[in-house]
mmCIF file of C-alpha atoms in Angstrom:
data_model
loop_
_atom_site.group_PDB
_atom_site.id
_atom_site.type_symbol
_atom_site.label_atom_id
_atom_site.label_comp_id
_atom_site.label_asym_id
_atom_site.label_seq_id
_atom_site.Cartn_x
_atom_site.Cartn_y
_atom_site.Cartn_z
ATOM 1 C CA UNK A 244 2.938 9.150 -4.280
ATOM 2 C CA UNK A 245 1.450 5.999 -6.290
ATOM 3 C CA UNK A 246 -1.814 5.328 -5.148
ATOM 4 C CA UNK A 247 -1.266 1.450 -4.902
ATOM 5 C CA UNK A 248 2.038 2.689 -2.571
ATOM 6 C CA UNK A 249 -0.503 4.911 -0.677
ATOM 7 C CA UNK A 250 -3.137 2.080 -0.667
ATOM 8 C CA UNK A 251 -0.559 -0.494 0.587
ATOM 9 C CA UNK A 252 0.962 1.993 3.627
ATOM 10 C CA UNK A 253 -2.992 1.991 4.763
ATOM 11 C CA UNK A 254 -3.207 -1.496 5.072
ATOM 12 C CA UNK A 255 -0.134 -2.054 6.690
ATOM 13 C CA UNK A 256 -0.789 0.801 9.403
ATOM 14 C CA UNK A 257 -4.708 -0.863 9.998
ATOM 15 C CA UNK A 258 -3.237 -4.220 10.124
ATOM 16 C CA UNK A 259 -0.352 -3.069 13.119
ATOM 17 C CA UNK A 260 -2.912 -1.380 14.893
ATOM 18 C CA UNK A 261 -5.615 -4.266 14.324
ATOM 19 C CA UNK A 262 -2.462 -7.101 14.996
ATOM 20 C CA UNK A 263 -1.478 -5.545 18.291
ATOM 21 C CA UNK A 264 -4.966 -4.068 19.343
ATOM 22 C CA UNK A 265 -6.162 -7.964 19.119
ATOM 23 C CA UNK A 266 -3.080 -9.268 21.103
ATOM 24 C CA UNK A 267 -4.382 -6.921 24.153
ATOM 25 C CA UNK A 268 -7.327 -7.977 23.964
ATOM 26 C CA UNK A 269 -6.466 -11.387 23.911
ATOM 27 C CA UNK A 270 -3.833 -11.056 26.899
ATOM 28 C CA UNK A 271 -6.704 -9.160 28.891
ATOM 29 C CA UNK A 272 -9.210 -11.612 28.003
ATOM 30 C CA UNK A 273 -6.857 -14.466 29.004
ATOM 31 C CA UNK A 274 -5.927 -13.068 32.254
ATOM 32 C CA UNK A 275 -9.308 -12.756 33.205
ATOM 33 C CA UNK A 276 -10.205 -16.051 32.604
ATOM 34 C CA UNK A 277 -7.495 -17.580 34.363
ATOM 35 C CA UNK A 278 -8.914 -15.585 37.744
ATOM 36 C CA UNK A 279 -6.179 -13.761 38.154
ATOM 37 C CA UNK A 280 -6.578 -10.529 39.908
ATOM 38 C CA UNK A 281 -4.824 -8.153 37.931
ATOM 39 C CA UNK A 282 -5.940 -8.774 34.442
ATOM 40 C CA UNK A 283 -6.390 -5.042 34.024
ATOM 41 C CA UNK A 284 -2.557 -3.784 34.974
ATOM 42 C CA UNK A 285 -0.913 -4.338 31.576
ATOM 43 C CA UNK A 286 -3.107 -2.495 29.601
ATOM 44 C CA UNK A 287 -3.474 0.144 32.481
ATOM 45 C CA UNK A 288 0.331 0.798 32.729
ATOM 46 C CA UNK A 289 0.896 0.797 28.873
ATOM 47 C CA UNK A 290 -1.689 3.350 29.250
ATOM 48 C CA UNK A 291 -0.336 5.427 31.591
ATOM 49 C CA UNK A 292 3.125 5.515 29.872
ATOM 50 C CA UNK A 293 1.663 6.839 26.558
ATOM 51 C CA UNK A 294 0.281 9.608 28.185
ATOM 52 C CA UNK A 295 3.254 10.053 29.574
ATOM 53 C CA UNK A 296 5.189 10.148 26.843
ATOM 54 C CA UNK A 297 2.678 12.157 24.287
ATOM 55 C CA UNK A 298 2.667 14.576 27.023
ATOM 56 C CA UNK A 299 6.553 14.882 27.675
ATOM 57 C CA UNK A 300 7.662 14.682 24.148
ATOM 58 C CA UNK A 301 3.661 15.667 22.424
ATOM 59 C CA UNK A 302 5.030 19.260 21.763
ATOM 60 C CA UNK A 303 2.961 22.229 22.366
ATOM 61 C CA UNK A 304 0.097 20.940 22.259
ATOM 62 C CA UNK A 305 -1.967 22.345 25.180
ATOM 63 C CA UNK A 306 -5.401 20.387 25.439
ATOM 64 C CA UNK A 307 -5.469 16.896 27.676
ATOM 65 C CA UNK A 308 -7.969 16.060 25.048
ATOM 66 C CA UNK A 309 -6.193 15.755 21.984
ATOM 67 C CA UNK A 310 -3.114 14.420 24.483
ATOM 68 C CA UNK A 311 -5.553 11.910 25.185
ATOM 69 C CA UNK A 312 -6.901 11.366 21.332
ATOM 70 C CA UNK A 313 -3.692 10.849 20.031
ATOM 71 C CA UNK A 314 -2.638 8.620 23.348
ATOM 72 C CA UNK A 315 -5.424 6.109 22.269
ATOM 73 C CA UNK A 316 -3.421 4.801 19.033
ATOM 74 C CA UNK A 317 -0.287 4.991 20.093
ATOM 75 C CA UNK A 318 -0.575 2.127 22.375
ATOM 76 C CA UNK A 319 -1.116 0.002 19.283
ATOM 77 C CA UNK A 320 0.826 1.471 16.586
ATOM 78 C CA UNK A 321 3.331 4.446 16.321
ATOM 79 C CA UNK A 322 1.198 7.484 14.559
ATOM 80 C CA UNK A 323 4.089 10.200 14.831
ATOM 81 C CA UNK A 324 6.534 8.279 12.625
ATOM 82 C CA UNK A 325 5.265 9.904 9.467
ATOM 83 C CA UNK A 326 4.610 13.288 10.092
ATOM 84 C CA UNK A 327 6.147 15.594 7.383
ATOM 85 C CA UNK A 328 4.938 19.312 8.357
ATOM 86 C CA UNK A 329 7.973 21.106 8.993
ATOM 87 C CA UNK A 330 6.831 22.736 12.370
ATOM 88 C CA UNK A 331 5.956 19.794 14.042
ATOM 89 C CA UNK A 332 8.946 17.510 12.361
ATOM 90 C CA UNK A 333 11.079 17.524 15.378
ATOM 91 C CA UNK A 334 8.429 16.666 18.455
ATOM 92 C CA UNK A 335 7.118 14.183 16.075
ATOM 93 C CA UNK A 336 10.996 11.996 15.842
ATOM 94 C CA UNK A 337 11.565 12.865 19.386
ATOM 95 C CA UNK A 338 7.693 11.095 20.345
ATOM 96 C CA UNK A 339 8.513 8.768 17.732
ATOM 97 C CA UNK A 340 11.971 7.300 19.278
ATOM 98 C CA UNK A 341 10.551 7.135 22.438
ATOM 99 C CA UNK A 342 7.554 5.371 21.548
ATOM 100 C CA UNK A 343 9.457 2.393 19.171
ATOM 101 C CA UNK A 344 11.905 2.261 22.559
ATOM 102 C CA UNK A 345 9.066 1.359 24.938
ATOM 103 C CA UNK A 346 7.622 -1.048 22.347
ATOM 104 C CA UNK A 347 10.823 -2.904 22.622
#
């Protein structure tokens, strides 16, 4: 691959995860403010359901920790859409479907 087409797939994956990692924040920030008593739900369920789904549709992958490493980022943007190694091709579309379906 080009490097500028390598270079350009880098910024677009920061700025998703920076774009909707800010829009949390905001919302969280906002709801706090405003005195309202649940400011911390959204975040908390969006949460939850990534675990969920990394550990449902993660694979094999056996440790909570990494479960919970690769949880982390996938609230913000969708890090299983590009995976090309051939063993881990099908848990990654699988993760990857369900992951652009909650984000709609």
């Amino acid at each position: 691959m080009d490097w500028r087409l390598r270079a350009m797939h880098g910024f677009f994956r920061v700025s998703e995860g920076s774009v909707r990692m800010c829009l949390y924040v905001w919302f969280t920030v906002a709801l706090r403010l405003t005195g309202c008593w649940w400011w911390y739900l959204p975040i908390t369920f969006d949460a939850g359901v990534t675990v969920m789904l990394v550990t449902v549709f993660g694979g094999a992958e056996c440790s909570v920790l990494v479960r919970l490493l690769c949880s982390f980022p996938c609230m913000f943007s969708n890090i299983f859409l590009f995976i090309d190694s051939p063993y881990k091709r099908s848990a990654a579309t699988r993760l990857s479907f369900w992951l652009t379906v909650r984000n709609i």
